[in-house]
Amino acid sequence: MTEFRPDKSAYIRSHAVMMAIAMAGGMLILWLVGNPHVWTGAVGGIAAVLLRGWYVADEAMDEGWTLTTTGLDGPGERHVDLSAIEKIRTIAGSVQIITKSGDKHLIKYQADPQAVIAQIEDAIKATEPST
């Protein structure tokens, strides 16, 4: 069994990116509507992302996944059979699992998403019947 726990530095990095986007977006909107105080968009973006980061940090840091010999067990009693996985990819420091039925799951805030993908792919290969 391997456990994939969220990484605090990955969580902070993702929020830094969100903050930059929110700041630029807020400033752009104020500029487009002709507001003379465009800089307040940056302040609003910072405040919004800081509040979000603080508010969801405890929950986000508790959302771990466990890789077993047959599947992935996640938060909220989620389970994905290894045989049901069709695609695995990275999305901004997280690992997205896409099943053959189209379900999508995120293993969020990973320090090394490529290593997580490699471990899951190795587990899938180990369950395949040898020919």
Short mmCIF file of N, CA and C in Angstrom, two decimals:
data_model
loop_
_atom_site.label_atom_id
_atom_site.label_comp_id
_atom_site.label_asym_id
_atom_site.label_seq_id
_atom_site.Cartn_x
_atom_site.Cartn_y
_atom_site.Cartn_z
N MET A 1 0.84 -1.18 0.00
CA MET A 1 0.00 0.00 0.00
C MET A 1 0.89 1.24 0.00
N THR A 2 0.52 2.17 -0.86
CA THR A 2 1.22 3.44 -0.95
C THR A 2 0.20 4.54 -0.73
N GLU A 3 0.58 5.53 0.07
CA GLU A 3 -0.33 6.62 0.35
C GLU A 3 0.16 7.89 -0.34
N PHE A 4 -0.76 8.58 -0.99
CA PHE A 4 -0.47 9.86 -1.65
C PHE A 4 -1.13 10.96 -0.83
N ARG A 5 -0.31 11.65 -0.03
CA ARG A 5 -0.81 12.73 0.82
C ARG A 5 -0.55 14.07 0.14
N PRO A 6 -1.41 15.05 0.35
CA PRO A 6 -1.18 16.38 -0.22
C PRO A 6 0.09 16.99 0.37
N ASP A 7 0.79 17.75 -0.45
CA ASP A 7 2.03 18.41 -0.05
C ASP A 7 1.74 19.89 0.17
N LYS A 8 2.14 20.39 1.33
CA LYS A 8 1.83 21.78 1.68
C LYS A 8 2.48 22.77 0.72
N SER A 9 3.71 22.51 0.30
CA SER A 9 4.36 23.45 -0.63
C SER A 9 3.66 23.44 -1.99
N ALA A 10 3.15 22.29 -2.43
CA ALA A 10 2.39 22.24 -3.69
C ALA A 10 1.07 23.01 -3.54
N TYR A 11 0.46 22.92 -2.37
CA TYR A 11 -0.77 23.66 -2.08
C TYR A 11 -0.50 25.16 -2.16
N ILE A 12 0.58 25.60 -1.56
CA ILE A 12 0.93 27.03 -1.57
C ILE A 12 1.25 27.49 -2.99
N ARG A 13 2.01 26.66 -3.75
CA ARG A 13 2.33 27.02 -5.14
C ARG A 13 1.07 27.18 -5.98
N SER A 14 0.13 26.26 -5.83
CA SER A 14 -1.09 26.36 -6.63
C SER A 14 -1.88 27.61 -6.28
N HIS A 15 -1.87 27.99 -5.01
CA HIS A 15 -2.57 29.20 -4.61
C HIS A 15 -1.83 30.46 -5.08
N ALA A 16 -0.51 30.39 -5.18
CA ALA A 16 0.24 31.53 -5.71
C ALA A 16 -0.12 31.77 -7.18
N VAL A 17 -0.26 30.68 -7.93
CA VAL A 17 -0.67 30.81 -9.34
C VAL A 17 -2.09 31.36 -9.42
N MET A 18 -3.00 30.82 -8.59
CA MET A 18 -4.38 31.35 -8.57
C MET A 18 -4.39 32.83 -8.22
N MET A 19 -3.52 33.22 -7.29
CA MET A 19 -3.47 34.61 -6.87
C MET A 19 -3.04 35.52 -8.02
N ALA A 20 -2.03 35.11 -8.77
CA ALA A 20 -1.57 35.91 -9.90
C ALA A 20 -2.68 36.06 -10.94
N ILE A 21 -3.39 34.96 -11.21
CA ILE A 21 -4.49 35.00 -12.18
C ILE A 21 -5.62 35.89 -11.68
N ALA A 22 -5.97 35.77 -10.39
CA ALA A 22 -7.05 36.58 -9.82
C ALA A 22 -6.68 38.06 -9.82
N MET A 23 -5.43 38.35 -9.51
CA MET A 23 -4.99 39.75 -9.52
C MET A 23 -5.10 40.34 -10.93
N ALA A 24 -4.56 39.62 -11.90
CA ALA A 24 -4.60 40.11 -13.29
C ALA A 24 -6.04 40.22 -13.79
N GLY A 25 -6.85 39.22 -13.48
CA GLY A 25 -8.25 39.25 -13.91
C GLY A 25 -9.02 40.41 -13.29
N GLY A 26 -8.83 40.62 -12.01
CA GLY A 26 -9.51 41.73 -11.34
C GLY A 26 -9.10 43.08 -11.89
N MET A 27 -7.81 43.23 -12.13
CA MET A 27 -7.33 44.50 -12.69
C MET A 27 -7.85 44.69 -14.12
N LEU A 28 -7.87 43.63 -14.91
CA LEU A 28 -8.35 43.73 -16.29
C LEU A 28 -9.82 44.13 -16.33
N ILE A 29 -10.63 43.51 -15.49
CA ILE A 29 -12.05 43.84 -15.45
C ILE A 29 -12.26 45.31 -15.07
N LEU A 30 -11.54 45.77 -14.05
CA LEU A 30 -11.69 47.17 -13.65
C LEU A 30 -11.22 48.13 -14.74
N TRP A 31 -10.16 47.75 -15.45
CA TRP A 31 -9.66 48.58 -16.53
C TRP A 31 -10.68 48.63 -17.68
N LEU A 32 -11.27 47.45 -18.01
CA LEU A 32 -12.25 47.39 -19.10
C LEU A 32 -13.50 48.21 -18.82
N VAL A 33 -13.92 48.28 -17.55
CA VAL A 33 -15.11 49.07 -17.22
C VAL A 33 -14.78 50.53 -16.94
N GLY A 34 -13.50 50.89 -17.07
CA GLY A 34 -13.11 52.29 -16.93
C GLY A 34 -12.93 52.78 -15.50
N ASN A 35 -12.75 51.88 -14.57
CA ASN A 35 -12.52 52.27 -13.18
C ASN A 35 -11.13 52.89 -13.05
N PRO A 36 -11.01 54.07 -12.44
CA PRO A 36 -9.70 54.71 -12.32
C PRO A 36 -8.80 54.05 -11.25
N HIS A 37 -9.34 53.16 -10.47
CA HIS A 37 -8.58 52.52 -9.39
C HIS A 37 -8.32 51.05 -9.73
N VAL A 38 -7.63 50.83 -10.84
CA VAL A 38 -7.37 49.48 -11.34
C VAL A 38 -6.61 48.64 -10.31
N TRP A 39 -5.76 49.27 -9.53
CA TRP A 39 -4.94 48.55 -8.55
C TRP A 39 -5.79 47.80 -7.53
N THR A 40 -7.03 48.23 -7.31
CA THR A 40 -7.86 47.54 -6.33
C THR A 40 -8.23 46.13 -6.78
N GLY A 41 -8.15 45.88 -8.09
CA GLY A 41 -8.38 44.52 -8.59
C GLY A 41 -7.32 43.57 -8.06
N ALA A 42 -6.08 44.06 -7.97
CA ALA A 42 -4.99 43.23 -7.43
C ALA A 42 -5.23 42.94 -5.96
N VAL A 43 -5.64 43.94 -5.23
CA VAL A 43 -5.92 43.76 -3.79
C VAL A 43 -7.06 42.76 -3.60
N GLY A 44 -8.10 42.91 -4.40
CA GLY A 44 -9.23 41.98 -4.31
C GLY A 44 -8.82 40.55 -4.65
N GLY A 45 -7.98 40.39 -5.68
CA GLY A 45 -7.50 39.06 -6.06
C GLY A 45 -6.69 38.41 -4.95
N ILE A 46 -5.81 39.18 -4.34
CA ILE A 46 -5.00 38.67 -3.23
C ILE A 46 -5.90 38.25 -2.07
N ALA A 47 -6.83 39.14 -1.71
CA ALA A 47 -7.71 38.86 -0.57
C ALA A 47 -8.56 37.61 -0.82
N ALA A 48 -9.10 37.50 -2.02
CA ALA A 48 -9.97 36.36 -2.32
C ALA A 48 -9.21 35.04 -2.23
N VAL A 49 -8.02 34.98 -2.80
CA VAL A 49 -7.27 33.72 -2.80
C VAL A 49 -6.72 33.40 -1.41
N LEU A 50 -6.28 34.42 -0.68
CA LEU A 50 -5.82 34.17 0.69
C LEU A 50 -6.95 33.62 1.56
N LEU A 51 -8.14 34.20 1.42
CA LEU A 51 -9.28 33.73 2.20
C LEU A 51 -9.64 32.30 1.81
N ARG A 52 -9.67 32.02 0.52
CA ARG A 52 -9.96 30.67 0.06
C ARG A 52 -8.91 29.68 0.57
N GLY A 53 -7.64 30.05 0.46
CA GLY A 53 -6.56 29.17 0.90
C GLY A 53 -6.66 28.85 2.38
N TRP A 54 -6.96 29.85 3.17
CA TRP A 54 -7.10 29.64 4.62
C TRP A 54 -8.33 28.79 4.93
N TYR A 55 -9.41 29.06 4.22
CA TYR A 55 -10.68 28.39 4.51
C TYR A 55 -10.65 26.90 4.17
N VAL A 56 -10.03 26.52 3.07
CA VAL A 56 -10.08 25.12 2.63
C VAL A 56 -8.82 24.33 2.97
N ALA A 57 -7.83 24.95 3.60
CA ALA A 57 -6.55 24.28 3.86
C ALA A 57 -6.70 22.99 4.66
N ASP A 58 -7.43 23.02 5.74
CA ASP A 58 -7.57 21.82 6.58
C ASP A 58 -8.18 20.66 5.80
N GLU A 59 -9.24 20.93 5.07
CA GLU A 59 -9.90 19.88 4.30
C GLU A 59 -8.99 19.38 3.17
N ALA A 60 -8.34 20.29 2.48
CA ALA A 60 -7.48 19.90 1.35
C ALA A 60 -6.29 19.06 1.81
N MET A 61 -5.73 19.37 2.97
CA MET A 61 -4.57 18.64 3.47
C MET A 61 -4.94 17.26 4.02
N ASP A 62 -6.23 17.01 4.22
CA ASP A 62 -6.69 15.70 4.71
C ASP A 62 -7.09 14.74 3.59
N GLU A 63 -7.12 15.23 2.35
CA GLU A 63 -7.61 14.41 1.23
C GLU A 63 -6.51 13.56 0.62
N GLY A 64 -6.19 12.46 1.28
CA GLY A 64 -5.19 11.55 0.77
C GLY A 64 -5.81 10.40 0.01
N TRP A 65 -5.02 9.76 -0.83
CA TRP A 65 -5.41 8.59 -1.60
C TRP A 65 -4.48 7.45 -1.25
N THR A 66 -4.98 6.24 -1.28
CA THR A 66 -4.18 5.05 -0.99
C THR A 66 -4.21 4.13 -2.20
N LEU A 67 -3.02 3.73 -2.65
CA LEU A 67 -2.89 2.79 -3.75
C LEU A 67 -2.76 1.39 -3.16
N THR A 68 -3.69 0.52 -3.52
CA THR A 68 -3.65 -0.87 -3.07
C THR A 68 -3.30 -1.75 -4.28
N THR A 69 -3.29 -3.04 -4.08
CA THR A 69 -2.98 -3.95 -5.19
C THR A 69 -4.10 -4.02 -6.21
N THR A 70 -5.29 -3.54 -5.86
CA THR A 70 -6.43 -3.62 -6.79
C THR A 70 -6.98 -2.27 -7.22
N GLY A 71 -6.65 -1.20 -6.50
CA GLY A 71 -7.24 0.09 -6.86
C GLY A 71 -6.73 1.25 -6.04
N LEU A 72 -7.41 2.35 -6.21
CA LEU A 72 -7.12 3.58 -5.47
C LEU A 72 -8.31 3.89 -4.57
N ASP A 73 -8.04 4.12 -3.29
CA ASP A 73 -9.07 4.51 -2.34
C ASP A 73 -8.84 5.96 -1.97
N GLY A 74 -9.89 6.77 -2.12
CA GLY A 74 -9.74 8.20 -1.88
C GLY A 74 -10.71 8.73 -0.84
N PRO A 75 -10.73 10.04 -0.71
CA PRO A 75 -11.62 10.67 0.27
C PRO A 75 -13.09 10.48 -0.12
N GLY A 76 -13.94 10.54 0.87
CA GLY A 76 -15.37 10.38 0.62
C GLY A 76 -15.74 9.01 0.12
N GLU A 77 -15.02 7.99 0.57
CA GLU A 77 -15.27 6.60 0.21
C GLU A 77 -15.18 6.35 -1.30
N ARG A 78 -14.39 7.16 -2.00
CA ARG A 78 -14.18 6.94 -3.43
C ARG A 78 -13.26 5.75 -3.64
N HIS A 79 -13.54 4.99 -4.67
CA HIS A 79 -12.68 3.86 -5.03
C HIS A 79 -12.62 3.76 -6.54
N VAL A 80 -11.42 3.55 -7.06
CA VAL A 80 -11.22 3.37 -8.49
C VAL A 80 -10.43 2.08 -8.67
N ASP A 81 -11.03 1.11 -9.36
CA ASP A 81 -10.31 -0.13 -9.67
C ASP A 81 -9.20 0.19 -10.67
N LEU A 82 -8.05 -0.44 -10.48
CA LEU A 82 -6.94 -0.21 -11.41
C LEU A 82 -7.33 -0.60 -12.83
N SER A 83 -8.13 -1.64 -12.97
CA SER A 83 -8.55 -2.10 -14.30
C SER A 83 -9.50 -1.11 -14.97
N ALA A 84 -10.08 -0.18 -14.22
CA ALA A 84 -11.02 0.79 -14.78
C ALA A 84 -10.34 2.08 -15.24
N ILE A 85 -9.05 2.21 -14.97
CA ILE A 85 -8.34 3.45 -15.32
C ILE A 85 -7.99 3.46 -16.80
N GLU A 86 -8.40 4.53 -17.48
CA GLU A 86 -8.09 4.67 -18.89
C GLU A 86 -6.93 5.63 -19.13
N LYS A 87 -6.89 6.73 -18.35
CA LYS A 87 -5.87 7.75 -18.59
C LYS A 87 -5.45 8.37 -17.26
N ILE A 88 -4.16 8.71 -17.18
CA ILE A 88 -3.63 9.39 -16.00
C ILE A 88 -2.80 10.57 -16.51
N ARG A 89 -3.03 11.75 -15.97
CA ARG A 89 -2.26 12.92 -16.40
C ARG A 89 -2.11 13.92 -15.27
N THR A 90 -1.20 14.86 -15.46
CA THR A 90 -1.01 15.90 -14.45
C THR A 90 -1.81 17.14 -14.83
N ILE A 91 -2.31 17.79 -13.80
CA ILE A 91 -2.99 19.07 -13.96
C ILE A 91 -2.53 19.96 -12.82
N ALA A 92 -1.63 20.88 -13.12
CA ALA A 92 -1.18 21.90 -12.16
C ALA A 92 -0.81 21.32 -10.79
N GLY A 93 0.07 20.36 -10.76
CA GLY A 93 0.53 19.80 -9.49
C GLY A 93 -0.37 18.73 -8.90
N SER A 94 -1.41 18.38 -9.62
CA SER A 94 -2.31 17.32 -9.20
C SER A 94 -2.27 16.21 -10.25
N VAL A 95 -2.77 15.05 -9.88
CA VAL A 95 -2.83 13.92 -10.80
C VAL A 95 -4.30 13.63 -11.07
N GLN A 96 -4.68 13.63 -12.34
CA GLN A 96 -6.06 13.34 -12.71
C GLN A 96 -6.15 11.90 -13.20
N ILE A 97 -7.10 11.17 -12.64
CA ILE A 97 -7.40 9.80 -13.04
C ILE A 97 -8.71 9.84 -13.82
N ILE A 98 -8.69 9.29 -15.04
CA ILE A 98 -9.91 9.21 -15.85
C ILE A 98 -10.20 7.74 -16.08
N THR A 99 -11.41 7.34 -15.72
CA THR A 99 -11.80 5.94 -15.86
C THR A 99 -12.39 5.68 -17.24
N LYS A 100 -12.54 4.43 -17.58
CA LYS A 100 -13.12 4.03 -18.86
C LYS A 100 -14.57 4.48 -18.98
N SER A 101 -15.26 4.65 -17.85
CA SER A 101 -16.65 5.13 -17.88
C SER A 101 -16.73 6.66 -17.89
N GLY A 102 -15.58 7.33 -17.84
CA GLY A 102 -15.56 8.79 -17.92
C GLY A 102 -15.48 9.51 -16.59
N ASP A 103 -15.48 8.78 -15.48
CA ASP A 103 -15.35 9.42 -14.17
C ASP A 103 -13.95 10.03 -14.05
N LYS A 104 -13.87 11.19 -13.38
CA LYS A 104 -12.59 11.86 -13.20
C LYS A 104 -12.35 12.08 -11.71
N HIS A 105 -11.13 11.81 -11.29
CA HIS A 105 -10.74 11.97 -9.89
C HIS A 105 -9.42 12.72 -9.84
N LEU A 106 -9.24 13.55 -8.81
CA LEU A 106 -7.99 14.29 -8.64
C LEU A 106 -7.28 13.86 -7.37
N ILE A 107 -6.02 13.55 -7.52
CA ILE A 107 -5.14 13.36 -6.37
C ILE A 107 -4.41 14.70 -6.27
N LYS A 108 -4.88 15.54 -5.37
CA LYS A 108 -4.48 16.95 -5.35
C LYS A 108 -3.16 17.21 -4.63
N TYR A 109 -2.52 18.30 -5.07
CA TYR A 109 -1.35 18.90 -4.41
C TYR A 109 -0.22 17.90 -4.16
N GLN A 110 0.27 17.29 -5.20
CA GLN A 110 1.36 16.32 -5.09
C GLN A 110 2.70 17.00 -5.35
N ALA A 111 3.69 16.69 -4.53
CA ALA A 111 5.03 17.27 -4.69
C ALA A 111 5.67 16.81 -6.00
N ASP A 112 5.44 15.56 -6.38
CA ASP A 112 6.00 15.00 -7.61
C ASP A 112 4.92 14.21 -8.35
N PRO A 113 4.08 14.90 -9.11
CA PRO A 113 2.99 14.22 -9.81
C PRO A 113 3.47 13.11 -10.75
N GLN A 114 4.61 13.29 -11.39
CA GLN A 114 5.11 12.27 -12.31
C GLN A 114 5.45 10.97 -11.57
N ALA A 115 5.97 11.08 -10.36
CA ALA A 115 6.28 9.89 -9.56
C ALA A 115 4.99 9.17 -9.16
N VAL A 116 3.94 9.92 -8.86
CA VAL A 116 2.65 9.32 -8.52
C VAL A 116 2.10 8.56 -9.73
N ILE A 117 2.18 9.19 -10.90
CA ILE A 117 1.71 8.53 -12.13
C ILE A 117 2.50 7.24 -12.37
N ALA A 118 3.80 7.29 -12.20
CA ALA A 118 4.64 6.11 -12.42
C ALA A 118 4.25 4.98 -11.47
N GLN A 119 3.98 5.30 -10.22
CA GLN A 119 3.60 4.27 -9.24
C GLN A 119 2.25 3.64 -9.60
N ILE A 120 1.31 4.47 -10.03
CA ILE A 120 -0.01 3.95 -10.41
C ILE A 120 0.12 3.09 -11.66
N GLU A 121 0.89 3.56 -12.64
CA GLU A 121 1.08 2.78 -13.87
C GLU A 121 1.77 1.45 -13.58
N ASP A 122 2.74 1.44 -12.67
CA ASP A 122 3.40 0.19 -12.29
C ASP A 122 2.40 -0.78 -11.63
N ALA A 123 1.51 -0.23 -10.80
CA ALA A 123 0.50 -1.07 -10.14
C ALA A 123 -0.47 -1.65 -11.17
N ILE A 124 -0.82 -0.85 -12.18
CA ILE A 124 -1.70 -1.34 -13.24
C ILE A 124 -1.03 -2.47 -14.00
N LYS A 125 0.23 -2.29 -14.34
CA LYS A 125 0.97 -3.33 -15.08
C LYS A 125 1.07 -4.62 -14.26
N ALA A 126 1.21 -4.47 -12.95
CA ALA A 126 1.34 -5.64 -12.08
C ALA A 126 0.04 -6.45 -12.02
N THR A 127 -1.09 -5.81 -12.30
CA THR A 127 -2.38 -6.52 -12.24
C THR A 127 -2.77 -7.12 -13.59
N GLU A 128 -2.08 -6.73 -14.66
CA GLU A 128 -2.42 -7.26 -15.98
C GLU A 128 -1.96 -8.70 -16.10
N PRO A 129 -2.78 -9.53 -16.71
CA PRO A 129 -2.37 -10.93 -16.89
C PRO A 129 -1.19 -11.01 -17.85
N SER A 130 -0.23 -11.84 -17.53
CA SER A 130 0.93 -11.99 -18.41
C SER A 130 0.57 -12.85 -19.62
N THR A 131 1.15 -12.48 -20.76
CA THR A 131 0.82 -13.22 -21.99
C THR A 131 1.97 -14.07 -22.44
#
